[in-house]
Short mmCIF file of C-alpha atoms in Angstrom, two decimals:
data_model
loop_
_atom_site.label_atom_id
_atom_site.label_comp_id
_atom_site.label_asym_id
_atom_site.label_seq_id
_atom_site.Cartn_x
_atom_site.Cartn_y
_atom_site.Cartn_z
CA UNK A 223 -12.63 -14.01 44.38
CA UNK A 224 -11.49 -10.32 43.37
CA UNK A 225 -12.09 -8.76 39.62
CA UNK A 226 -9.96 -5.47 39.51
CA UNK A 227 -11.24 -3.31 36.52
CA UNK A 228 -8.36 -1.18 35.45
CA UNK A 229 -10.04 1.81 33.11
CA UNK A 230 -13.24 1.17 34.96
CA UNK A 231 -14.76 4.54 34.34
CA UNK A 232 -15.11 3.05 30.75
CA UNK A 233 -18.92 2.96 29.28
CA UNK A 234 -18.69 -1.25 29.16
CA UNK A 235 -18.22 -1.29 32.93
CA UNK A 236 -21.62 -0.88 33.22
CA UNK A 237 -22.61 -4.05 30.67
CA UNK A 238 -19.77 -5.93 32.21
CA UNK A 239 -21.37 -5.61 36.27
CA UNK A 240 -24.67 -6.70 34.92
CA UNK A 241 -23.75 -9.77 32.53
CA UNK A 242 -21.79 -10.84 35.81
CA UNK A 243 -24.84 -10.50 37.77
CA UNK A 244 -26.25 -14.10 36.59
CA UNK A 245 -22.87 -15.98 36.83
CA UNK A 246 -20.93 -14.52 39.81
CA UNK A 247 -22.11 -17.08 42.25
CA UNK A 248 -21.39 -19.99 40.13
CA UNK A 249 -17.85 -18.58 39.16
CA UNK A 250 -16.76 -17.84 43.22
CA UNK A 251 -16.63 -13.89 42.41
CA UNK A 252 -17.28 -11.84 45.46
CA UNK A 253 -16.21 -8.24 44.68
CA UNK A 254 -15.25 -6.66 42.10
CA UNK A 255 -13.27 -2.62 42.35
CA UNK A 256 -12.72 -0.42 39.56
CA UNK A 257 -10.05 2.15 38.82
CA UNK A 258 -9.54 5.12 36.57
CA UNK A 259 -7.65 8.16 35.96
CA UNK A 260 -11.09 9.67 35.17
CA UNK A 261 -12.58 10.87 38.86
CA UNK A 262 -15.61 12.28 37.77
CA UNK A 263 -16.60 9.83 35.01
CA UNK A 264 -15.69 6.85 37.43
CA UNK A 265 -18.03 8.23 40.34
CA UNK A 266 -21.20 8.54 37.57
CA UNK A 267 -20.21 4.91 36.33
CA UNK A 268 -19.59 3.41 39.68
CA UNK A 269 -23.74 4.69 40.83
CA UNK A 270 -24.40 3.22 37.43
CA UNK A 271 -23.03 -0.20 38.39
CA UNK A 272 -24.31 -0.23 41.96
CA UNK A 273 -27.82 0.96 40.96
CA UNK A 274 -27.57 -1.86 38.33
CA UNK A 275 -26.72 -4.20 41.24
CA UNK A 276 -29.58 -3.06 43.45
CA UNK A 277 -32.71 -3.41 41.11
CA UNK A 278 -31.40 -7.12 40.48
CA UNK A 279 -31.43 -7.34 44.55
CA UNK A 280 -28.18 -9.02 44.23
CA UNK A 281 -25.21 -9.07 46.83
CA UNK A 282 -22.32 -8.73 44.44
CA UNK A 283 -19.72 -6.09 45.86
CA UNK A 284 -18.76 -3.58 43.07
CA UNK A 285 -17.25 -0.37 44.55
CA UNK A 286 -14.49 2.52 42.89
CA UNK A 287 -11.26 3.45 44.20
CA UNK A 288 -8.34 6.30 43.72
CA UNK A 289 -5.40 4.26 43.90
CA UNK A 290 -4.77 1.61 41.70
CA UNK A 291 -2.73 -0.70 44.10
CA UNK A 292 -6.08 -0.74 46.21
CA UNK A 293 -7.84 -2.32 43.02
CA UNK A 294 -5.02 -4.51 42.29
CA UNK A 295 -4.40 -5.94 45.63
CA UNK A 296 -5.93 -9.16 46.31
CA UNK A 297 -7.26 -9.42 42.84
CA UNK A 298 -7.81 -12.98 41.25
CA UNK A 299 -8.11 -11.29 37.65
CA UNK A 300 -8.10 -8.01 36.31
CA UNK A 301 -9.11 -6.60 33.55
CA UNK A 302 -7.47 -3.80 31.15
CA UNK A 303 -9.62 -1.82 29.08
CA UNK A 304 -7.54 2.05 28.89
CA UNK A 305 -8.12 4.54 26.05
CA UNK A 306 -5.18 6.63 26.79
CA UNK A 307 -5.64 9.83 25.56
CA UNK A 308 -9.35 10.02 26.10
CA UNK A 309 -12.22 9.89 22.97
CA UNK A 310 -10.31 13.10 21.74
CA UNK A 311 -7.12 10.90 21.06
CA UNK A 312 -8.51 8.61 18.88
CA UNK A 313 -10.84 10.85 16.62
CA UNK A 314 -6.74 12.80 16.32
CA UNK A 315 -5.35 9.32 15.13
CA UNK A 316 -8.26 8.34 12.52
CA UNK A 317 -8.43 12.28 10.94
CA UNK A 318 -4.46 12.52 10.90
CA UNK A 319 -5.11 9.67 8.66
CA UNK A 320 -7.56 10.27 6.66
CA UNK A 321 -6.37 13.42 5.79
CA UNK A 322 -3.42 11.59 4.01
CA UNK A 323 -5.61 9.13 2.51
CA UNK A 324 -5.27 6.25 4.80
CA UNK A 325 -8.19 4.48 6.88
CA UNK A 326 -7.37 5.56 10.65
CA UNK A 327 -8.83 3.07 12.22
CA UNK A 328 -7.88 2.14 15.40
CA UNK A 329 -6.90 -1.06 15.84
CA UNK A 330 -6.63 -2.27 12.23
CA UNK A 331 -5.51 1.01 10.40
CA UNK A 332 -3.21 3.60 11.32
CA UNK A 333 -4.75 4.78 14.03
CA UNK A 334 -4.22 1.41 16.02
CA UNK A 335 -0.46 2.56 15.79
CA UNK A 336 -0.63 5.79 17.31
CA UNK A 337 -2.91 4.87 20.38
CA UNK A 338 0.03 1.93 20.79
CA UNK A 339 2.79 4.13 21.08
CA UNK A 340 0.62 6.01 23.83
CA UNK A 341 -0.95 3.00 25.31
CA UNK A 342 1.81 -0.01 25.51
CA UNK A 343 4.13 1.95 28.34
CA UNK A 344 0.84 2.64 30.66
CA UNK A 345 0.13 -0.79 30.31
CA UNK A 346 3.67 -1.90 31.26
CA UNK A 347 3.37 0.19 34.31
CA UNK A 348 -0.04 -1.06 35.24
CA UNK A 349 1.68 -4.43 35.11
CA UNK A 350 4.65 -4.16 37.17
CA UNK A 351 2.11 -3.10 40.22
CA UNK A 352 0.27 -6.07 39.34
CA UNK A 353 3.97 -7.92 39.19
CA UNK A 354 3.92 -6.88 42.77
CA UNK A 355 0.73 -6.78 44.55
CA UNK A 356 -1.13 -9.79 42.69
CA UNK A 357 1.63 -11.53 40.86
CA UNK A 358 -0.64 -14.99 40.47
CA UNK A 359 -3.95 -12.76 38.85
CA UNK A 360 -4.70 -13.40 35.26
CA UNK A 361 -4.55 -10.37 33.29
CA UNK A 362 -7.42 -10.11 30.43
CA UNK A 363 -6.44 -7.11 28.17
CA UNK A 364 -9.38 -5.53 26.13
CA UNK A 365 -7.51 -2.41 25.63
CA UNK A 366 -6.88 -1.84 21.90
CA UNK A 367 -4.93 -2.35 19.60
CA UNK A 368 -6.00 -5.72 21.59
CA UNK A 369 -3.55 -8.00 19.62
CA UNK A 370 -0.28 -5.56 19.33
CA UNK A 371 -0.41 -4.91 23.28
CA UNK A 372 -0.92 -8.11 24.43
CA UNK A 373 1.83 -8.60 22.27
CA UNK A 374 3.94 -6.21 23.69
CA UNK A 375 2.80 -7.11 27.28
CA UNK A 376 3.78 -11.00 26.17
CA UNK A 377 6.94 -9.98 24.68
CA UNK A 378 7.96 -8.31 28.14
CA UNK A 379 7.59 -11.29 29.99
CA UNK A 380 4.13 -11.26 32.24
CA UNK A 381 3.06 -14.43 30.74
CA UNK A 382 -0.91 -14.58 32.23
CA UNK A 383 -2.23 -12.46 29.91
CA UNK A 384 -4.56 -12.86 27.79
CA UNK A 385 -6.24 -10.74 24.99
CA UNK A 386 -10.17 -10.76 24.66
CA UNK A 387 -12.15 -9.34 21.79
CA UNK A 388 -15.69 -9.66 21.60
CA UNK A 389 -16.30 -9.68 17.86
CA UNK A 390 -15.75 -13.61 17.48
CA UNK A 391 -17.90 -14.49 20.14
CA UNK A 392 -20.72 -11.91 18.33
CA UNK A 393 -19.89 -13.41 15.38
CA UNK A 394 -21.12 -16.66 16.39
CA UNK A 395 -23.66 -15.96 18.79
CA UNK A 396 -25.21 -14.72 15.43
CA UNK A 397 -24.56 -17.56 13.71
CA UNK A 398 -26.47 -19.84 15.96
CA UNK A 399 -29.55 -17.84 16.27
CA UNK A 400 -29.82 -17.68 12.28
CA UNK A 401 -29.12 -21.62 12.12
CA UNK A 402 -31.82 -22.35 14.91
CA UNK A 403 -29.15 -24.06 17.62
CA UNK A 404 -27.94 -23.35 20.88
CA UNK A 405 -23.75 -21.95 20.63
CA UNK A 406 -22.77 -25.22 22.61
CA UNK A 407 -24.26 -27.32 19.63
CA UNK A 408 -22.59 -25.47 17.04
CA UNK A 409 -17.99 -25.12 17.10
CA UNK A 410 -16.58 -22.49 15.39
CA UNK A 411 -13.07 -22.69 15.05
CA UNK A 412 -11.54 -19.19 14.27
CA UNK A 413 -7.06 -18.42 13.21
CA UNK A 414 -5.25 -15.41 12.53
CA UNK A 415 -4.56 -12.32 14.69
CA UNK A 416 -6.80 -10.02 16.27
CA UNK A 417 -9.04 -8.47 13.74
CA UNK A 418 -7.28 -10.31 11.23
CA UNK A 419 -8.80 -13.54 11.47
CA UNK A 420 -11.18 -16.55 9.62
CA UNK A 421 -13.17 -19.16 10.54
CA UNK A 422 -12.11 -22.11 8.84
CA UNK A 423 -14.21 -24.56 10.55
CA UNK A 424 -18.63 -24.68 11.46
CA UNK A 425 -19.56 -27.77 12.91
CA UNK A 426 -23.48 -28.14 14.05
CA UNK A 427 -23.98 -30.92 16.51
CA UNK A 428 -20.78 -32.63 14.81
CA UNK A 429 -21.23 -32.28 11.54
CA UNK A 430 -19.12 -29.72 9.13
CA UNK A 431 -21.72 -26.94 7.50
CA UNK A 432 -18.72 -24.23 6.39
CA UNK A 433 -18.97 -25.56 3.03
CA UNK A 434 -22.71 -24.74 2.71
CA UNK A 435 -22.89 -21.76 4.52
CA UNK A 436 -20.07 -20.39 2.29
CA UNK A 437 -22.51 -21.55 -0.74
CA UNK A 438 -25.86 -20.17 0.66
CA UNK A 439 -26.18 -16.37 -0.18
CA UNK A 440 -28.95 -16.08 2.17
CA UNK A 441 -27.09 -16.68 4.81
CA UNK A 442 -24.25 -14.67 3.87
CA UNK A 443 -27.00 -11.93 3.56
CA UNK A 444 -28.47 -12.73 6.91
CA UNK A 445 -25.14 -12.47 9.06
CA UNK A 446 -23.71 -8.83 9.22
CA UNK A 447 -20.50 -9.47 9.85
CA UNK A 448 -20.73 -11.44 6.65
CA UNK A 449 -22.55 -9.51 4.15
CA UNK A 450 -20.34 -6.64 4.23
CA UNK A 451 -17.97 -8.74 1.67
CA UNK A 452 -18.68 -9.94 -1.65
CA UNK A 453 -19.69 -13.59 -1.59
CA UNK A 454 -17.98 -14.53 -4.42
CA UNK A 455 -14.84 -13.31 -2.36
CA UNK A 456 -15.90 -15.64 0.33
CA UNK A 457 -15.96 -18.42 -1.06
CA UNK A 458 -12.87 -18.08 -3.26
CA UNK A 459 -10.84 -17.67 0.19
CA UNK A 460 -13.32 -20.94 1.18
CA UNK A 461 -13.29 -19.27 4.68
CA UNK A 462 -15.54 -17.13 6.63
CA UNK A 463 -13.84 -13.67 7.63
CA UNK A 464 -13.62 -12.13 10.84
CA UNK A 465 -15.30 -8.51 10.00
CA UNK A 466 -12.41 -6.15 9.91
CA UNK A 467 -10.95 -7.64 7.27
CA UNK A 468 -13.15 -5.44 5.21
CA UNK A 469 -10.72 -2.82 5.48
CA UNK A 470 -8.09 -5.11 3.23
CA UNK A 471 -10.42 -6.45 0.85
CA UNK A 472 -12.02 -3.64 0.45
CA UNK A 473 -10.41 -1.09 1.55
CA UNK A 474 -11.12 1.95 -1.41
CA UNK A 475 -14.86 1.23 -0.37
CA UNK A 476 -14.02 1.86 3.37
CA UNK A 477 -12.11 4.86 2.71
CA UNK A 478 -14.64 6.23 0.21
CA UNK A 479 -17.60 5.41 2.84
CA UNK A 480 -15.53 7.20 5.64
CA UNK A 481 -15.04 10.29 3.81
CA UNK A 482 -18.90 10.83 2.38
CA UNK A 483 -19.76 10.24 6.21
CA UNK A 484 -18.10 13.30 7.33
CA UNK A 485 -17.33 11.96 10.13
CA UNK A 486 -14.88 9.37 11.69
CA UNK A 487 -16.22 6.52 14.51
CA UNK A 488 -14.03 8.44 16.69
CA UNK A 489 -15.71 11.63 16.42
CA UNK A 490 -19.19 9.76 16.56
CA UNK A 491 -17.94 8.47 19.82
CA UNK A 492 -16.69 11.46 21.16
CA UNK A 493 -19.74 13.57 20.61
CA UNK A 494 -21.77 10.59 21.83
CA UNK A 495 -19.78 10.02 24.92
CA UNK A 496 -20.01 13.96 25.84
CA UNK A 497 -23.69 14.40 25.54
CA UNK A 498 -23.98 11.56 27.87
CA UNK A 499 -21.96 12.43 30.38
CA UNK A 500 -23.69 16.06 30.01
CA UNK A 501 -26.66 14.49 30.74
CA UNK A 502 -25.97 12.46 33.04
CA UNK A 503 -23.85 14.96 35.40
CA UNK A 504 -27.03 17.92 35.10
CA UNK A 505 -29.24 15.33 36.73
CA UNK A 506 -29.31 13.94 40.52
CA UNK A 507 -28.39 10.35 39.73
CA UNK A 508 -29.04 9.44 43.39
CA UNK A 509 -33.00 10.75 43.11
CA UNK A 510 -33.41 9.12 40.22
CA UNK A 511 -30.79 6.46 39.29
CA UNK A 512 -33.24 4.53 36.51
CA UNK A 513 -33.66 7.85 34.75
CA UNK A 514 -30.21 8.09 34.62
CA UNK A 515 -29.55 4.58 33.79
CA UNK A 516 -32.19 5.28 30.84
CA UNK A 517 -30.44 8.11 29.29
CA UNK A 518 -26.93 5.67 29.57
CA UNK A 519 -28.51 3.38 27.90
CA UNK A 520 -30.08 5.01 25.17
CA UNK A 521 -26.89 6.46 24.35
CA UNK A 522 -24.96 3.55 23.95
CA UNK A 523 -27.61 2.16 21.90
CA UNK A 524 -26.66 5.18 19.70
CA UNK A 525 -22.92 4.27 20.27
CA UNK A 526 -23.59 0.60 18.99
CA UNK A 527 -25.50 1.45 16.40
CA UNK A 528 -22.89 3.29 14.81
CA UNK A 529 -20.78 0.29 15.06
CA UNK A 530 -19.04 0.03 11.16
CA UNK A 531 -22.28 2.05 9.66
CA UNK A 532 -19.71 4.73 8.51
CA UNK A 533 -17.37 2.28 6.81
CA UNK A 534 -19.87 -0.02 5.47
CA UNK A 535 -22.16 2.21 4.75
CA UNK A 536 -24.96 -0.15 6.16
CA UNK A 537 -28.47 1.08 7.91
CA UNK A 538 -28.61 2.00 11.25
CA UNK A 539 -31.13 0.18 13.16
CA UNK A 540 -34.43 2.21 14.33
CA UNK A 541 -33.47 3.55 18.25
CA UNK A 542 -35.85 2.57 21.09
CA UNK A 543 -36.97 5.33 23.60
CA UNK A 544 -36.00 6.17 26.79
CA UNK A 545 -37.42 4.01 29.18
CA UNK A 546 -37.64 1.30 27.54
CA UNK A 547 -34.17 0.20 27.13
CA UNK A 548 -32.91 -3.23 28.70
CA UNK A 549 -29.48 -3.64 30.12
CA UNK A 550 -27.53 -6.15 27.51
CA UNK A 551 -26.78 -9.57 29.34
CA UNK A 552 -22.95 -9.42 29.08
CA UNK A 553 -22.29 -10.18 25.65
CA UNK A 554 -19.27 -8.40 24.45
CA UNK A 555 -15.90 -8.72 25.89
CA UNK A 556 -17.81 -9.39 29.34
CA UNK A 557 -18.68 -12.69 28.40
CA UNK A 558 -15.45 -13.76 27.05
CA UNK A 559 -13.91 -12.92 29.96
CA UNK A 560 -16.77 -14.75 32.36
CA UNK A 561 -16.47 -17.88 29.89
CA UNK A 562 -12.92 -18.17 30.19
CA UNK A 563 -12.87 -18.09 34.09
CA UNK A 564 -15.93 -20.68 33.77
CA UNK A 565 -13.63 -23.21 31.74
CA UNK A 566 -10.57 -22.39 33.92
CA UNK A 567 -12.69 -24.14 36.83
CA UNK A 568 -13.96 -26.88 34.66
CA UNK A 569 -12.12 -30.43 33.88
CA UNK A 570 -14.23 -30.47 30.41
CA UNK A 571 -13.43 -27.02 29.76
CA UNK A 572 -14.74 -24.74 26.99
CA UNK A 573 -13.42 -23.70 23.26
CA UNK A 574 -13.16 -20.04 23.23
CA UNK A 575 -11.39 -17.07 20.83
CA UNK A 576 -8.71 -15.45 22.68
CA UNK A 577 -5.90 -13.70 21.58
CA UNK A 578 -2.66 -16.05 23.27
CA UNK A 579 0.56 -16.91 22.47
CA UNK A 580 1.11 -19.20 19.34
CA UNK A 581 2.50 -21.99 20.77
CA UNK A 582 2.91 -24.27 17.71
CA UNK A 583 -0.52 -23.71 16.98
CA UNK A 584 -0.25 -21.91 13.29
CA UNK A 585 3.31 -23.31 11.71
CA UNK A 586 5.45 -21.25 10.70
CA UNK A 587 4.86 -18.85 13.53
CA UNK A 588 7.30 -18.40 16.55
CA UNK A 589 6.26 -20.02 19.53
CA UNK A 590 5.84 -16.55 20.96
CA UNK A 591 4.21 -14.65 18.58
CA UNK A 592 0.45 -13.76 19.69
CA UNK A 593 -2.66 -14.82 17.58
CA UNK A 594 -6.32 -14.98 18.06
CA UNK A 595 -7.51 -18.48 17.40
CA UNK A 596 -9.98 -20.93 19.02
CA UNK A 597 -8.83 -22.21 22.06
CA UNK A 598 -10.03 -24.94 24.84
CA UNK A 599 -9.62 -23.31 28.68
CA UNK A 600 -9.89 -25.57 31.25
CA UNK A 601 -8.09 -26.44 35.02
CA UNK A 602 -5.27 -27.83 32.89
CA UNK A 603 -4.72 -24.30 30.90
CA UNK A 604 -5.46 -22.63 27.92
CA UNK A 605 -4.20 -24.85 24.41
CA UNK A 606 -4.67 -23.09 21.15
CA UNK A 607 -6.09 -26.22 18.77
CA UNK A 608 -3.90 -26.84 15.83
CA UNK A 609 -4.07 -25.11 12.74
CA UNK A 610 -2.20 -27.63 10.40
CA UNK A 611 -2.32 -26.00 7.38
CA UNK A 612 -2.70 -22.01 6.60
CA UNK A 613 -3.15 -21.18 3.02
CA UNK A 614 -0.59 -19.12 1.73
CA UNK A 615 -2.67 -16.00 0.68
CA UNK A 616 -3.90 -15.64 4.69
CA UNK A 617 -0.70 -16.80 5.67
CA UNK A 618 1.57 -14.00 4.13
CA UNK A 619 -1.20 -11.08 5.63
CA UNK A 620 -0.78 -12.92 9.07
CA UNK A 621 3.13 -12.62 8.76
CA UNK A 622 3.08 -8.96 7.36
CA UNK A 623 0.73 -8.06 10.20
CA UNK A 624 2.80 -9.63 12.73
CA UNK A 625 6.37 -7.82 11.65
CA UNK A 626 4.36 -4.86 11.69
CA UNK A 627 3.34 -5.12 15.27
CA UNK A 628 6.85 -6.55 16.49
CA UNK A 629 8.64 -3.04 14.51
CA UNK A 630 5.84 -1.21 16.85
CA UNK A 631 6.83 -2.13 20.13
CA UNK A 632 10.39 -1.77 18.89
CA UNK A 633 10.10 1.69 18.05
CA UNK A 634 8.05 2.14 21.45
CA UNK A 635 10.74 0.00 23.64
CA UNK A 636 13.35 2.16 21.79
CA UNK A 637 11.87 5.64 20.92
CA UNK A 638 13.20 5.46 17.33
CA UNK A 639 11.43 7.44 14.57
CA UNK A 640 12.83 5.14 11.94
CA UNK A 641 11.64 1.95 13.22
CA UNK A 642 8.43 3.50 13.66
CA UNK A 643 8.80 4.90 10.11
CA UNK A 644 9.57 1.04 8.98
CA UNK A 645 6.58 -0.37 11.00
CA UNK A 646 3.64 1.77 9.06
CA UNK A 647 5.57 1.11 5.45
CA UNK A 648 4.87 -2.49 5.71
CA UNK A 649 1.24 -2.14 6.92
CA UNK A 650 -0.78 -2.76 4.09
CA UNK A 651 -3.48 -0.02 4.60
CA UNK A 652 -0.60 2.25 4.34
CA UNK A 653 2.16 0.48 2.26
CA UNK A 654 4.63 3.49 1.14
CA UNK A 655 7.52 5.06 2.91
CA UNK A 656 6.71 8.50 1.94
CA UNK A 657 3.17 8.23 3.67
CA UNK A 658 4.64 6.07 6.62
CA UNK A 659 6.84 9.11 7.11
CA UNK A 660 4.04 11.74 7.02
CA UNK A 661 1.89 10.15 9.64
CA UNK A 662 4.73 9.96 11.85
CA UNK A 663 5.70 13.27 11.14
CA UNK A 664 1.59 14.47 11.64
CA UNK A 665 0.89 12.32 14.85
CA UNK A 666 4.87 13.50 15.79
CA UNK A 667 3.09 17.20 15.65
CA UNK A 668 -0.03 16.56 17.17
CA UNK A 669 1.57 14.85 20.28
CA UNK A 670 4.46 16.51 20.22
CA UNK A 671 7.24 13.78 19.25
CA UNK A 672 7.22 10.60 20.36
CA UNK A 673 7.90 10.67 24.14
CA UNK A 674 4.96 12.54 24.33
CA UNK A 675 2.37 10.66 22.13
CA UNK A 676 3.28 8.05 25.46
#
């Protein structure tokens, strides 16, 4: 079988070729091609992959090409994961922002809005060639806003799609480690929306622990994703929150953290991602392609380890050298992706977060709306379990969340200012017309209008 990797020239690419490594015999995979806008970056990330291939003295195919209907063609399942606009796009949407007061971020703050009005109609062109050459391939969409686009993809009617985030399955990779089981003896059963979600369920080997873990500060402590929040918080919700709900419940610390930083994640990235690829394009990668996977990996290990340090205002961890750097096993959206084609070929299947349609599974909902729950993927499909009762505090920031992202792909389906205008008033990191109209006006002036922004 065929993976097509549409934005392949993106820095994961090179994670995602080596957790497939250890699994692409078992899951039938053969080859897999990657495509990007980005020629130069591309050719430095496809000798990244193929040197990653070689000193495992495996077989697996992984080659680059110009066109994207050669990637597509044939393809069994492709993956999306675009940052239209480059690094330089998104440190414009989160410091457009934050110079109004408003946490850019950019999938759960303002930010996430502008990079979908540029992202959404590349998407929906990248999926009418897949409509045509490779009409039966399951589309996994990483790109972000995760949740809004696959929403918008949904909502036009390619209906194998599926959106993949990698902080659930993080989430309780952690989880296991610190309660000393494997993650098959321990379910965690996740609702909401993309980076708007809790776990309301931990069972280890069968038995329910969410009540004690939501009691046991050390714990709480021990997780990061966890002790970011206030415990008493946690267990007056009496759920476990996915990690970006920081930015709601406590969103003046966020903002007040971002602004002492002096710096955005996005311009962290960006200077990140350019000192690499300075690096990496003075050197001859061919002469020495460990040195040069060295110096990639030691700066995504400073790319991770920025990883909501700014907005928390938690430690970094201490950096390891040059040279001594291991390539991460696929964890991230890599292994999402690799579990869900695993259960698709299994009767038994296996319970995985992914971001699918609703499907009855949180009431209240329409049937089409997209959330990010726990689901079981197997040869009979992909069933969201049921979520019979939502409490109404979680509920009504679901729902908000949701009309905000159907306004969005309104106002990008239609090009209107006002719906756009209408879509950041309800968000409730921005919540005000007169500051809904300013960013539009700002990322209106940075892009010049809306057409362009696309």
């Amino acid at each position: 079988m065929k993976i097509a990797v549409i934005g392949g020239a993106g820095v994961r690419t090179v994670i995602f070729i080596n957790g497939l490594l250890k699994r692409y015999k078992n899951l039938n995979i053969d080859e897999v091609v990657l495509y990007d806008i980005q020629k130069e970056k591309q050719k430095i990330i496809e000798k990244l992959c193929k040197h990653v291939v070689n000193r495992e003295q495996k077989d697996l195919k992984v080659w680059a090409v110009s066109d994207p209907v050669d990637a597509i063609k044939g393809a069994d399942f492709i993956v999306t994961t675009l940052r239209v606009g480059g690094d330089s796009s998104r440190a414009i949407d989160e410091t457009v922002a934050l110079d109004l007061g408003v946490i850019g971020q950019e999938t759960t703050g303002a930010g996430g809005f502008s990079m979908a009005l540029r992202t959404i109609p590349v998407l929906l062109n990248y999926c009418e060639m897949i409509k045509r050459h490779a009409p039966e391939a399951w589309i996994f969409n990483f790109t972000n806003p995760s949740g809004l686009v696959t929403q918008a993809l949904c909502n036009a009617g390619y209906s194998r799609i599926i959106g993949i985030c990698d902080a659930p399955s993080s989430t309780k990779f952690r989880m296991a480690k610190a309660l000393g089981v494997t993650e098959d003896e321990l379910y965690v059963e996740f609702f909401g929306l993309n980076h708007l979600s809790w776990i309301r369920s931990v069972k280890k080997k069968g038995e329910e622990i969410l009540p004690k873990l939501l009691a046991d500060d050390g714990f709480l402590k021990h997780i990061q994703e966890f002790s970011i929040f206030d415990p008493a918080l946690l267990r007056s919700i009496g759920f476990l929150p996915n990690e970006y709900l920081y930015y709601y419940y406590h969103r003046e610390k966020a903002l007040e953290n971002i602004k002492k930083s002096g710096a955005t994640r996005g311009k962290t990235i960006e200077a990140v991602n350019i000192r690499m690829m300075e690096e990496l394009q003075a050197m001859d990668m061919d002469a020495d392609p460990e040195g040069a996977l060295q110096i990639f990996l030691y700066y995504m290990q400073l790319r991770e380890n920025s990883y909501m340090s700014i907005e928390t205002g938690l430690e970094k961890r201490p950096l390891i050298e040059k040279g001594q750097l291991e390539v991460p096993e696929g964890m991230g959206y890599a292994g999402v992706m690799l579990d869900c084609i695993e259960g698709m070929q299994r009767e038994e299947g296996k319970y995985l977060v992914l971001s699918v349609e609703n499907n009855g599974s949180i009431p209240g909902l329409d049937d089409q709306d997209v959330i990010e729950t726990t689901c079981l993927v197997s040869k009979n499909g992909i069933c969201p379990v049921k979520i019979e009762e939502v409490p109404e505090d979680c509920y009504l920031l679901i729902r908000l969340i949701k009309m905000y992202e159907k306004l969005t792909i309104e106002a990008v389906k239609t090009q209107s200012r006002e719906t756009a205008i209408r879509a950041l008033t309800l968000h409730p990191l921005v919540n005000s017309y007169s500051l809904a109209k300013q960013l539009v006006d700002k990322y209106d002036e940075a892009y010049g209008g809306m057409k362009n922004a696309i």
